CSV table of C-alpha atoms in Angstrom, one decimal:
chain,number,residue,atom,x,y,z
A,190,UNK,CA,-8.2,-10.5,0.1
A,191,UNK,CA,-7.0,-10.8,-3.2
A,192,UNK,CA,-9.4,-8.5,-4.8
A,193,UNK,CA,-9.3,-5.8,-2.1
A,194,UNK,CA,-4.8,-6.7,-2.0
A,195,UNK,CA,-5.2,-5.8,-6.2
A,196,UNK,CA,-7.2,-2.3,-5.3
A,197,UNK,CA,-4.4,-1.2,-2.6
A,198,UNK,CA,-2.2,-1.6,-5.4
A,199,UNK,CA,-4.1,-0.2,-8.5
A,200,UNK,CA,-4.1,2.5,-6.4
A,201,UNK,CA,-0.5,3.0,-5.9
A,202,UNK,CA,-0.1,1.0,-9.0
A,203,UNK,CA,3.3,-0.5,-8.6
A,204,UNK,CA,3.1,-2.9,-6.6
A,205,UNK,CA,1.2,-3.7,-3.5
A,206,UNK,CA,-1.3,-2.7,1.2
A,207,UNK,CA,-1.6,-2.9,1.0
A,208,UNK,CA,-1.1,-3.8,1.5
A,209,UNK,CA,1.9,-2.6,2.6
A,210,UNK,CA,4.7,-1.4,2.0
A,211,UNK,CA,4.2,-4.6,0.2
A,212,UNK,CA,3.0,-5.9,-3.0
A,213,UNK,CA,0.0,-8.1,-1.3
A,214,UNK,CA,-1.1,-8.6,1.9
A,215,UNK,CA,-0.1,-8.3,6.1
A,216,UNK,CA,3.7,-9.4,4.7
A,217,UNK,CA,3.3,-7.0,1.9
A,218,UNK,CA,3.1,-4.6,4.8
A,219,UNK,CA,6.1,-2.5,5.9
A,220,UNK,CA,6.8,-0.4,9.5
A,221,UNK,CA,9.6,1.6,9.3
A,222,UNK,CA,10.7,4.1,12.0
A,223,UNK,CA,12.3,8.5,11.2
A,224,UNK,CA,15.0,9.9,13.2
A,225,UNK,CA,13.7,13.1,12.4
A,226,UNK,CA,9.9,12.8,13.6
A,227,UNK,CA,8.4,14.1,16.3
A,228,UNK,CA,7.4,11.1,18.3
A,229,UNK,CA,6.1,11.1,21.7
A,230,UNK,CA,5.6,7.6,23.5
A,231,UNK,CA,3.3,6.7,26.5
A,232,UNK,CA,6.1,5.6,28.3
A,233,UNK,CA,8.3,9.2,27.8
A,234,UNK,CA,5.2,11.5,27.8
A,235,UNK,CA,5.5,14.7,30.6
A,236,UNK,CA,0.9,14.7,30.7
A,237,UNK,CA,0.4,18.2,31.0
A,238,UNK,CA,-3.0,19.5,32.6
A,239,UNK,CA,-5.7,19.2,30.1
A,240,UNK,CA,-7.3,22.7,28.3
A,241,UNK,CA,-10.3,23.5,30.3
A,242,UNK,CA,-13.5,23.4,27.8
A,243,UNK,CA,-15.4,21.2,26.6
A,244,UNK,CA,-14.8,18.0,24.6
A,245,UNK,CA,-14.5,17.9,21.4
A,246,UNK,CA,-15.1,14.1,19.2
A,247,UNK,CA,-13.0,13.3,16.2
A,248,UNK,CA,-14.3,10.8,14.3
A,249,UNK,CA,-11.3,8.0,12.6
A,250,UNK,CA,-12.7,6.1,9.9
A,251,UNK,CA,-9.7,3.8,9.7
A,252,UNK,CA,-9.3,1.2,6.5
A,253,UNK,CA,-8.8,-1.9,7.1
A,254,UNK,CA,-8.4,-5.8,5.7
A,255,UNK,CA,-7.9,-7.4,8.7
A,256,UNK,CA,-11.3,-8.6,10.6
A,257,UNK,CA,-13.7,-5.8,12.2
A,258,UNK,CA,-12.9,-5.7,16.2
A,259,UNK,CA,-15.9,-6.4,17.8
A,260,UNK,CA,-17.3,-3.1,19.0
A,261,UNK,CA,-16.2,-2.7,22.7
A,262,UNK,CA,-12.7,-4.2,21.7
A,263,UNK,CA,-12.3,-0.9,19.5
A,264,UNK,CA,-13.3,1.4,22.5
A,265,UNK,CA,-11.0,0.3,24.6
A,266,UNK,CA,-8.2,1.6,21.7
A,267,UNK,CA,-10.9,4.7,22.2
A,268,UNK,CA,-10.8,5.7,25.1
A,269,UNK,CA,-6.7,4.7,26.2
A,270,UNK,CA,-6.3,7.4,23.0
A,271,UNK,CA,-8.4,9.8,23.9
A,272,UNK,CA,-6.9,9.6,27.6
A,273,UNK,CA,-3.3,9.5,26.4
A,274,UNK,CA,-4.7,12.9,23.5
A,275,UNK,CA,-6.1,14.7,26.8
A,276,UNK,CA,-3.3,14.1,29.2
A,277,UNK,CA,-1.2,15.7,25.9
A,278,UNK,CA,-3.7,19.0,26.4
A,279,UNK,CA,-6.4,18.7,24.2
A,280,UNK,CA,-9.3,18.8,24.5
A,281,UNK,CA,-9.9,16.0,22.6
A,282,UNK,CA,-11.9,13.0,22.7
A,283,UNK,CA,-11.1,10.1,19.6
A,284,UNK,CA,-13.8,7.9,18.3
A,285,UNK,CA,-13.1,5.5,15.6
A,286,UNK,CA,-14.7,3.6,13.0
A,287,UNK,CA,-12.9,0.4,11.4
A,288,UNK,CA,-14.6,0.1,8.1
A,289,UNK,CA,-13.6,-2.4,5.5
A,290,UNK,CA,-10.7,-1.3,2.8
A,291,UNK,CA,-12.5,-3.1,-0.4
A,292,UNK,CA,-16.1,-1.1,-0.3
A,293,UNK,CA,-14.5,1.7,1.5
A,294,UNK,CA,-14.3,4.4,-1.3
A,295,UNK,CA,-18.4,3.4,-2.6
A,296,UNK,CA,-19.6,3.5,0.8
A,297,UNK,CA,-17.5,6.5,2.4
A,298,UNK,CA,-18.9,9.0,-1.2
A,299,UNK,CA,-22.9,7.5,0.0
A,300,UNK,CA,-22.0,9.3,2.8
A,301,UNK,CA,-20.6,12.1,2.2
A,302,UNK,CA,-22.7,12.7,-0.4
A,303,UNK,CA,-25.6,12.3,2.3
A,304,UNK,CA,-23.7,14.9,4.7
A,305,UNK,CA,-23.2,12.1,7.4
A,306,UNK,CA,-20.5,14.4,10.2
A,307,UNK,CA,-17.2,12.3,9.9
A,308,UNK,CA,-14.2,13.8,10.4
A,309,UNK,CA,-10.9,12.0,9.6
A,310,UNK,CA,-11.0,9.8,6.5
A,311,UNK,CA,-9.3,7.9,3.6
A,312,UNK,CA,-10.2,10.5,0.3
A,313,UNK,CA,-9.6,7.5,-2.7
A,314,UNK,CA,-9.1,9.7,-5.6
A,315,UNK,CA,-8.1,12.0,-4.8
A,316,UNK,CA,-9.0,14.9,-7.6
A,317,UNK,CA,-12.3,13.3,-7.4
A,318,UNK,CA,-12.9,13.8,-4.0
A,319,UNK,CA,-11.9,17.3,-4.2
A,320,UNK,CA,-14.5,18.1,-7.4
A,321,UNK,CA,-17.3,16.6,-5.5
A,322,UNK,CA,-16.4,18.6,-2.6
A,323,UNK,CA,-16.4,16.4,-0.4
A,324,UNK,CA,-12.4,17.4,1.8
A,325,UNK,CA,-11.8,20.5,3.4
A,326,UNK,CA,-8.9,22.5,2.0
A,327,UNK,CA,-5.5,22.0,4.6
A,328,UNK,CA,-4.0,25.0,3.5
A,329,UNK,CA,-5.0,27.1,6.6
A,330,UNK,CA,-3.8,24.2,9.2
A,331,UNK,CA,-0.1,23.4,7.7
A,332,UNK,CA,1.5,26.1,9.8
A,333,UNK,CA,-0.3,26.1,12.4
A,334,UNK,CA,-2.0,22.3,13.4
A,335,UNK,CA,-0.1,20.3,11.0
A,336,UNK,CA,3.0,21.7,11.1
A,337,UNK,CA,4.8,19.2,12.6
A,338,UNK,CA,3.6,16.8,9.7
A,339,UNK,CA,4.5,19.0,7.4
A,340,UNK,CA,8.0,18.8,8.3
A,341,UNK,CA,7.5,15.3,8.0
A,342,UNK,CA,6.1,14.4,4.6
A,343,UNK,CA,8.4,17.1,3.6
A,344,UNK,CA,8.1,17.1,-1.0
A,345,UNK,CA,5.9,14.4,-0.1
A,346,UNK,CA,2.8,17.2,0.0
A,347,UNK,CA,2.3,17.0,-3.6
A,348,UNK,CA,0.9,13.8,-3.6
A,349,UNK,CA,-1.8,15.7,-1.6
A,350,UNK,CA,-2.2,18.9,-3.6
A,351,UNK,CA,-4.7,20.4,-5.9
A,352,UNK,CA,-4.2,23.2,-7.7
A,353,UNK,CA,-1.4,24.2,-5.5
A,354,UNK,CA,-3.6,23.7,-2.1
A,355,UNK,CA,-3.2,20.4,0.4
A,356,UNK,CA,-6.1,18.8,0.6
A,357,UNK,CA,-5.0,15.3,1.7
A,358,UNK,CA,-1.5,14.0,4.0
A,359,UNK,CA,-0.4,11.1,2.2
A,360,UNK,CA,0.9,8.1,4.1
A,361,UNK,CA,4.6,8.2,5.0
A,362,UNK,CA,6.1,5.2,4.7
A,363,UNK,CA,8.8,2.1,2.6
A,364,UNK,CA,7.1,3.8,-1.1
A,365,UNK,CA,10.5,1.6,-2.6
A,366,UNK,CA,9.8,-2.1,-2.7
A,367,UNK,CA,12.6,-4.5,-2.5
A,368,UNK,CA,11.2,-7.3,-4.9
A,369,UNK,CA,11.5,-10.6,-4.3
A,370,UNK,CA,11.8,-14.1,-4.7
A,371,UNK,CA,10.0,-16.1,-1.9
A,372,UNK,CA,10.3,-20.4,-2.2
A,373,UNK,CA,10.4,-23.4,-0.1
A,374,UNK,CA,14.2,-24.3,-0.3
A,375,UNK,CA,12.9,-28.0,0.2
A,376,UNK,CA,11.9,-28.4,-3.5
A,377,UNK,CA,15.0,-26.2,-4.8
A,378,UNK,CA,17.5,-28.2,-2.6
A,379,UNK,CA,18.9,-29.3,-6.6
A,380,UNK,CA,18.6,-25.8,-8.6
A,381,UNK,CA,21.1,-23.6,-8.6
A,382,UNK,CA,20.1,-20.7,-7.5
A,383,UNK,CA,22.8,-17.9,-6.9
A,384,UNK,CA,22.4,-16.7,-10.3
A,385,UNK,CA,19.0,-15.3,-9.7
A,386,UNK,CA,18.9,-11.7,-8.9
A,387,UNK,CA,15.7,-10.2,-11.7
A,388,UNK,CA,12.5,-11.5,-12.9
A,389,UNK,CA,14.3,-12.4,-15.8
A,390,UNK,CA,16.1,-14.9,-14.5
A,391,UNK,CA,13.3,-16.9,-13.2
A,392,UNK,CA,12.1,-18.5,-16.5
A,393,UNK,CA,15.5,-21.1,-16.5
A,394,UNK,CA,14.9,-21.8,-12.1
A,395,UNK,CA,10.9,-23.1,-12.9
A,396,UNK,CA,11.8,-24.8,-16.2
A,397,UNK,CA,13.9,-26.7,-13.7
A,398,UNK,CA,11.2,-27.3,-10.6
A,399,UNK,CA,8.9,-28.2,-13.2
A,400,UNK,CA,11.2,-31.8,-14.6
A,401,UNK,CA,11.8,-32.2,-10.8
A,402,UNK,CA,8.1,-31.3,-9.6
A,403,UNK,CA,5.7,-31.2,-12.4
A,404,UNK,CA,2.5,-31.3,-10.2
A,405,UNK,CA,3.5,-28.3,-8.3
A,406,UNK,CA,3.9,-25.0,-9.1
A,407,UNK,CA,7.0,-22.0,-8.2
A,408,UNK,CA,5.0,-19.3,-8.4
A,409,UNK,CA,1.1,-17.6,-7.9
A,410,UNK,CA,-0.4,-15.7,-10.6
A,411,UNK,CA,1.9,-12.1,-11.5
A,412,UNK,CA,-0.9,-9.7,-12.0
A,413,UNK,CA,0.3,-7.1,-9.9
A,414,UNK,CA,4.0,-8.0,-9.6
A,415,UNK,CA,4.9,-8.8,-13.0
A,416,UNK,CA,3.9,-5.4,-14.5
A,417,UNK,CA,5.5,-3.9,-11.6
A,418,UNK,CA,8.9,-5.7,-12.4
A,419,UNK,CA,9.4,-4.6,-15.9
A,420,UNK,CA,8.1,-1.3,-15.4
A,421,UNK,CA,12.4,-0.4,-13.2
A,422,UNK,CA,13.2,-1.8,-16.7
A,423,UNK,CA,13.0,1.2,-18.5
A,424,UNK,CA,11.3,3.9,-15.6
A,425,UNK,CA,7.6,3.1,-16.4
A,426,UNK,CA,5.5,5.3,-13.8
A,427,UNK,CA,2.3,5.0,-13.2
A,428,UNK,CA,0.1,9.2,-13.2
A,429,UNK,CA,-3.3,8.7,-12.3
A,430,UNK,CA,-4.9,5.6,-12.7
A,431,UNK,CA,-4.4,4.5,-16.9
A,432,UNK,CA,-1.2,6.8,-17.9
A,433,UNK,CA,2.2,6.2,-17.2
A,434,UNK,CA,5.9,8.5,-18.0
A,435,UNK,CA,8.7,6.2,-19.0
A,436,UNK,CA,12.2,7.5,-18.2
A,437,UNK,CA,12.7,10.9,-17.4
A,438,UNK,CA,10.2,12.7,-19.6
A,439,UNK,CA,7.1,14.1,-18.7
A,440,UNK,CA,5.4,13.6,-22.0
A,441,UNK,CA,2.7,11.0,-20.7
A,442,UNK,CA,1.2,7.7,-22.6
A,443,UNK,CA,-1.3,5.3,-22.1
A,444,UNK,CA,0.1,2.9,-19.3
A,445,UNK,CA,-1.5,0.2,-21.7
A,446,UNK,CA,0.4,0.6,-24.6
A,447,UNK,CA,3.8,0.8,-22.8
A,448,UNK,CA,6.8,-2.0,-23.0
A,449,UNK,CA,6.2,-2.8,-19.9
A,450,UNK,CA,2.5,-3.9,-19.7
A,451,UNK,CA,3.1,-5.6,-23.0
A,452,UNK,CA,6.3,-7.6,-21.2
A,453,UNK,CA,4.1,-8.3,-18.1
A,454,UNK,CA,1.3,-9.5,-20.5
A,455,UNK,CA,3.3,-12.2,-22.6
A,456,UNK,CA,5.6,-13.3,-19.2
A,457,UNK,CA,2.0,-14.4,-17.1
A,458,UNK,CA,0.5,-15.7,-19.8
A,459,UNK,CA,4.1,-17.5,-21.1
A,460,UNK,CA,4.0,-19.5,-17.2
A,461,UNK,CA,0.2,-19.6,-17.2
A,462,UNK,CA,0.8,-22.1,-20.6
A,463,UNK,CA,4.0,-23.4,-19.2
A,464,UNK,CA,2.6,-25.0,-15.9
A,465,UNK,CA,4.5,-22.7,-13.7
A,466,UNK,CA,1.8,-20.1,-11.8
A,467,UNK,CA,-1.6,-20.6,-10.3
A,468,UNK,CA,-4.4,-21.9,-13.7
A,469,UNK,CA,-7.4,-20.2,-11.4
A,470,UNK,CA,-5.8,-16.9,-13.0
A,471,UNK,CA,-8.4,-14.2,-12.4
A,472,UNK,CA,-10.8,-17.4,-10.7
A,473,UNK,CA,-8.7,-17.6,-7.3
A,474,UNK,CA,-9.7,-15.4,-4.8
A,475,UNK,CA,-7.3,-16.4,-2.5
A,476,UNK,CA,-4.3,-14.3,-1.8
A,477,UNK,CA,-0.8,-14.7,-3.0
A,478,UNK,CA,0.2,-14.9,1.1
A,479,UNK,CA,-2.6,-17.8,1.5
A,480,UNK,CA,-1.4,-19.4,-1.8
A,481,UNK,CA,2.4,-19.3,-0.8
A,482,UNK,CA,1.5,-20.0,3.0
A,483,UNK,CA,-0.6,-23.2,2.5
A,484,UNK,CA,1.7,-25.1,0.1
A,485,UNK,CA,-0.5,-24.4,-2.7
A,486,UNK,CA,2.1,-23.0,-4.2
A,487,UNK,CA,6.2,-23.5,-3.6
A,488,UNK,CA,7.1,-20.2,-4.4
A,489,UNK,CA,5.8,-16.3,-4.5
A,490,UNK,CA,7.4,-13.0,-6.2
A,491,UNK,CA,6.5,-10.2,-3.8
A,492,UNK,CA,6.8,-6.6,-3.4
A,493,UNK,CA,8.5,-5.2,0.5
A,494,UNK,CA,9.5,-2.4,2.1
A,495,UNK,CA,11.1,-5.8,4.3
A,496,UNK,CA,14.8,-6.9,4.4
A,497,UNK,CA,15.3,-10.9,3.1
A,498,UNK,CA,16.4,-12.0,7.0
A,499,UNK,CA,13.2,-10.4,8.0
A,500,UNK,CA,10.8,-11.4,4.8
A,501,UNK,CA,11.9,-15.7,5.0
A,502,UNK,CA,11.6,-15.4,8.9
A,503,UNK,CA,8.0,-13.7,8.6
A,504,UNK,CA,7.4,-17.0,6.3
A,505,UNK,CA,8.4,-19.5,8.1
A,506,UNK,CA,7.3,-18.3,11.3
A,507,UNK,CA,3.6,-17.6,9.4
A,508,UNK,CA,3.9,-20.6,7.4
A,509,UNK,CA,1.5,-23.2,8.1
A,510,UNK,CA,3.1,-26.6,6.2
A,511,UNK,CA,5.2,-27.4,8.1
A,512,UNK,CA,8.3,-25.0,4.9
A,513,UNK,CA,10.9,-23.3,5.4
A,514,UNK,CA,11.3,-21.0,3.3
A,515,UNK,CA,14.6,-18.4,1.5
A,516,UNK,CA,14.5,-15.1,-0.4
A,517,UNK,CA,16.4,-13.2,-3.3
A,518,UNK,CA,15.7,-9.9,-3.5
A,519,UNK,CA,14.9,-9.5,-7.9
A,520,UNK,CA,13.9,-5.4,-8.2
A,521,UNK,CA,14.2,-2.8,-6.2
A,522,UNK,CA,10.8,-0.2,-7.7
A,523,UNK,CA,10.5,3.6,-7.9
A,524,UNK,CA,8.9,6.2,-6.1
A,525,UNK,CA,5.9,7.5,-8.5
A,526,UNK,CA,3.2,9.3,-6.7
A,527,UNK,CA,1.6,7.7,-3.0
A,528,UNK,CA,-1.8,7.9,-3.9
A,529,UNK,CA,-2.7,6.7,-0.1
A,530,UNK,CA,-3.6,9.9,1.3
A,531,UNK,CA,-6.0,11.3,4.0
A,532,UNK,CA,-8.1,14.4,4.6
A,533,UNK,CA,-10.8,16.0,7.0
A,534,UNK,CA,-14.1,15.2,5.1
A,535,UNK,CA,-16.0,18.4,4.7
A,536,UNK,CA,-18.4,17.8,6.9
A,537,UNK,CA,-16.5,17.9,9.8
A,538,UNK,CA,-17.8,20.2,12.6
A,539,UNK,CA,-14.5,20.6,13.9
A,540,UNK,CA,-11.7,20.8,11.1
A,541,UNK,CA,-8.9,22.6,13.7
A,542,UNK,CA,-9.0,19.4,16.4
A,543,UNK,CA,-9.1,17.2,13.8
A,544,UNK,CA,-6.2,18.3,12.2
A,545,UNK,CA,-4.5,18.3,15.3
A,546,UNK,CA,-5.4,14.9,15.5
A,547,UNK,CA,-4.0,14.0,12.2
A,548,UNK,CA,-0.9,16.1,12.6
A,549,UNK,CA,-0.6,13.2,15.8
A,550,UNK,CA,-1.0,10.7,13.8
A,551,UNK,CA,2.0,11.5,11.7
A,552,UNK,CA,4.1,12.5,14.3
A,553,UNK,CA,3.3,10.3,17.5
A,554,UNK,CA,4.4,7.3,18.4
A,555,UNK,CA,1.7,5.7,20.4
A,556,UNK,CA,-0.7,7.5,18.8
A,557,UNK,CA,0.1,5.7,15.8
A,558,UNK,CA,1.3,2.3,16.9
A,559,UNK,CA,-2.0,1.8,19.3
A,560,UNK,CA,-4.1,2.6,16.2
A,561,UNK,CA,-2.5,0.2,14.4
A,562,UNK,CA,-1.5,-3.0,17.5
A,563,UNK,CA,-3.9,-2.0,20.1
A,564,UNK,CA,-3.0,-1.7,23.5
A,565,UNK,CA,-0.6,-3.6,25.5
A,566,UNK,CA,-1.0,-6.1,27.4
A,567,UNK,CA,-4.5,-6.6,25.6
A,568,UNK,CA,-3.4,-7.3,21.2
A,569,UNK,CA,0.8,-7.4,22.4
A,570,UNK,CA,3.5,-6.8,25.2
A,571,UNK,CA,7.0,-6.1,24.6
A,572,UNK,CA,9.8,-8.2,24.4
A,573,UNK,CA,12.5,-8.9,27.4
A,574,UNK,CA,14.4,-6.2,26.6
A,575,UNK,CA,11.7,-4.3,25.8
A,576,UNK,CA,12.7,-3.1,21.7
A,577,UNK,CA,10.2,-4.5,19.9
A,578,UNK,CA,7.1,-5.5,20.8
A,579,UNK,CA,5.2,-9.8,20.2
A,580,UNK,CA,2.2,-11.2,20.7
A,581,UNK,CA,0.9,-12.2,24.2
A,582,UNK,CA,1.5,-15.6,24.6
A,583,UNK,CA,-1.5,-17.6,22.7
A,584,UNK,CA,-2.7,-15.6,20.5
A,585,UNK,CA,-1.7,-14.5,17.0
A,586,UNK,CA,-3.2,-12.2,14.3
A,587,UNK,CA,-6.7,-13.6,13.6
A,588,UNK,CA,-7.4,-14.1,17.8
A,589,UNK,CA,-5.8,-10.7,19.7
A,590,UNK,CA,-9.1,-8.8,20.0
A,591,UNK,CA,-7.7,-5.4,18.2
A,592,UNK,CA,-4.9,-5.4,15.4
A,593,UNK,CA,-4.9,-3.3,12.1
A,594,UNK,CA,-1.8,-4.8,10.8
A,595,UNK,CA,-2.5,-5.4,7.1
A,596,UNK,CA,-2.9,-1.7,7.3
A,597,UNK,CA,0.4,-1.3,8.5
A,598,UNK,CA,1.1,0.0,4.9
A,599,UNK,CA,-1.6,2.3,4.0
A,600,UNK,CA,-2.2,4.6,7.5
A,601,UNK,CA,-0.6,7.3,8.7
A,602,UNK,CA,2.8,7.1,9.3
A,603,UNK,CA,4.7,3.5,9.3
A,604,UNK,CA,8.0,5.2,10.1
A,605,UNK,CA,7.1,5.4,13.9
A,606,UNK,CA,5.9,1.8,14.5
A,607,UNK,CA,6.9,0.0,17.9
A,608,UNK,CA,9.0,-3.1,16.3
A,609,UNK,CA,7.3,-6.4,15.9
A,610,UNK,CA,8.8,-9.3,16.4
A,611,UNK,CA,8.4,-11.4,12.9
A,612,UNK,CA,7.0,-8.7,11.9
A,613,UNK,CA,9.6,-5.6,11.7
A,614,UNK,CA,12.2,-4.7,13.7
A,615,UNK,CA,14.0,-1.8,14.3
A,616,UNK,CA,17.2,-3.1,11.1
A,617,UNK,CA,13.6,-3.2,8.6
A,618,UNK,CA,13.1,0.4,9.6
A,619,UNK,CA,16.5,1.8,8.7
A,620,UNK,CA,15.9,-0.7,5.5
A,621,UNK,CA,13.2,0.8,4.4
A,622,UNK,CA,14.0,4.1,4.8
A,623,UNK,CA,17.2,3.4,2.7
A,624,UNK,CA,15.5,1.9,0.2
A,625,UNK,CA,13.7,5.3,-0.5
A,626,UNK,CA,16.6,7.3,-0.2
A,627,UNK,CA,18.2,5.2,-3.1
A,628,UNK,CA,14.6,5.3,-5.6
A,629,UNK,CA,14.6,5.9,-8.9
A,630,UNK,CA,12.6,9.3,-8.1
A,631,UNK,CA,9.6,9.6,-11.7
A,632,UNK,CA,9.3,13.0,-12.4
A,633,UNK,CA,6.3,13.2,-11.6
A,634,UNK,CA,6.5,12.4,-8.8
A,635,UNK,CA,3.2,14.3,-6.1
A,636,UNK,CA,1.2,15.2,-9.7
A,637,UNK,CA,-2.3,14.2,-8.7
A,638,UNK,CA,-4.2,14.9,-12.4
A,639,UNK,CA,-7.7,16.1,-12.5
A,640,UNK,CA,-10.2,14.6,-14.5
A,641,UNK,CA,-12.9,17.2,-14.2
A,642,UNK,CA,-13.1,17.3,-18.0
A,643,UNK,CA,-13.0,14.1,-19.3
A,644,UNK,CA,-15.3,12.8,-16.7
A,645,UNK,CA,-16.9,11.2,-20.0
A,646,UNK,CA,-13.7,9.6,-21.1
A,647,UNK,CA,-13.5,8.3,-17.5
A,648,UNK,CA,-15.7,6.4,-17.9
A,649,UNK,CA,-15.4,4.8,-20.8
A,650,UNK,CA,-12.0,4.0,-20.3
A,651,UNK,CA,-12.8,1.8,-16.7
A,652,UNK,CA,-15.5,0.1,-18.6
A,653,UNK,CA,-12.7,-1.0,-21.2
A,654,UNK,CA,-10.0,-1.5,-17.9
A,655,UNK,CA,-12.2,-4.0,-16.4
A,656,UNK,CA,-13.3,-6.2,-19.6
A,657,UNK,CA,-9.5,-6.7,-20.9
A,658,UNK,CA,-7.2,-5.6,-18.2
A,659,UNK,CA,-7.1,-8.4,-15.6
A,660,UNK,CA,-7.7,-11.0,-18.4
A,661,UNK,CA,-4.7,-10.0,-19.4
A,662,UNK,CA,-2.6,-10.0,-16.2
A,663,UNK,CA,-3.8,-12.6,-14.6
A,664,UNK,CA,-2.4,-14.9,-18.2
A,665,UNK,CA,-6.0,-15.9,-18.8
A,666,UNK,CA,-6.1,-14.3,-22.5
A,667,UNK,CA,-3.2,-14.6,-24.9
A,668,UNK,CA,-2.1,-10.9,-25.3
A,669,UNK,CA,-1.2,-12.2,-29.3
A,670,UNK,CA,-5.1,-11.3,-30.0
A,671,UNK,CA,-6.1,-9.2,-27.0
A,672,UNK,CA,-4.0,-7.1,-26.2
A,673,UNK,CA,-4.4,-5.2,-29.7
A,674,UNK,CA,-8.5,-5.1,-29.1
A,675,UNK,CA,-7.7,-4.1,-26.1
A,676,UNK,CA,-5.5,-1.2,-26.8
A,677,UNK,CA,-8.4,-0.7,-29.8
A,678,UNK,CA,-11.4,-0.6,-27.6
A,679,UNK,CA,-9.6,2.1,-25.3
A,680,UNK,CA,-8.6,4.4,-28.5
A,681,UNK,CA,-12.5,4.6,-29.2
A,682,UNK,CA,-13.5,5.1,-25.5
A,683,UNK,CA,-11.2,8.0,-25.4
A,684,UNK,CA,-8.5,7.9,-24.3
A,685,UNK,CA,-6.3,9.8,-26.4
A,686,UNK,CA,-8.3,13.0,-25.3
A,687,UNK,CA,-7.6,11.8,-21.6
A,688,UNK,CA,-3.9,12.2,-22.3
A,689,UNK,CA,-4.0,16.0,-23.9
A,690,UNK,CA,-6.1,16.7,-21.1
A,691,UNK,CA,-3.7,15.4,-18.3
A,692,UNK,CA,-0.7,16.3,-20.3
A,693,UNK,CA,-1.6,19.9,-20.0
A,694,UNK,CA,-2.1,19.7,-16.5
A,695,UNK,CA,1.4,18.2,-15.9
A,696,UNK,CA,3.0,20.9,-17.9
A,697,UNK,CA,1.8,23.6,-16.0
A,698,UNK,CA,2.4,20.8,-12.5
A,699,UNK,CA,6.3,20.6,-13.9
A,700,UNK,CA,6.4,24.3,-14.7
A,701,UNK,CA,5.2,25.8,-11.1
A,702,UNK,CA,6.4,22.7,-8.2
A,703,UNK,CA,9.7,22.1,-10.7
């Protein structure tokens, strides 16, 4: 799970799914509500007679970080969605395939290379998918089938644009995260937490904790969290996989040469040496959530698009050892490009209908909520005042027949999801929108570089990153020794060629869109 979530966060280059609007997992996922979205709930829709004509099947290959539901339970969701969508007047049947996010891109590339007929897919790296010819150009559908979606996502459409054409629809989500230190208050009862407002305030807090509890850990590792936190100090914003801008400048630099990266590596290593964080480092196979909710660590730093009150409730509800948690906000992240995009496979036999379904996912409350939560009365039920949903009695995240809860921060329009007791309140949806509205916007927000002309260098740089990055960011190795070696190896692999190529693309993009 930890490696899966690290992939998601690296793709977002902030963060977090995953998740979410979060940096780690289910509690890291975010849901929110858009007042401007054109949504229709199952109870409010005015059913129309299905248009005469042959039914067309649209296949959605949906990424999930939850357990894959049984085929029969997925089929029940398919049937409900098909009936609902046909009731709106579409000649469409829904076919769903739940696919593990951990190997989604690799598996999908093989399937598309083999010509398998598919419809709605997660694009992975958009420029690569476009270069490989795996995606349908969506331009002809923007003013008709996707018109409502384009109104919802607005300028975020740039995140799905390559060479002036739209190929992907970005997940509309709580993209700006509120980072928090979340801790078991029993262990911090004798520590004054009132002065904590940034990552730099935690050193003294952790030292006090360690003096009281020498055999305990006040946090988990800082792999993604510390890079996100130090990036906010000077607005370092990732561009693509390996580059970044700093501040308001559109000049590209290697992400790994930035002060933010250096500070994150140094801080994680320092915390490892002091015994503040999990000593397993990159060898740890469990997620932040599992480590903190089980009591292995007595605190965790995570980013969510949730309020402090909701995070406290989540952790108090979901921990497995009886801990009582408090949370303190320590940073808010900028808006950098949203790389979680969805498109239509080039093998689609019905791209117009696939575009219609894409539009419903981004604009229809029932469709979006059913894809994530499953069916009412089976995997969830309304609370007494019908304001939010909850698990049926005796059931939970790991026992309901169908859920894709961990994907709520990585798929579709999170602003449409039903409020969920113990997960996302209606107030949280407002909070998420406020985070977006107040966030610093990176100067190249929406820019997606193409690696076509530097594919050899990208492959070489990728190998170097695989060798050094995890060890440095997990604090496995001393950055004073290994970071200079890392930077030297990147230069030898051709990262400057990538910078030069992407800079030319960025300059042209700025001239066209800014």
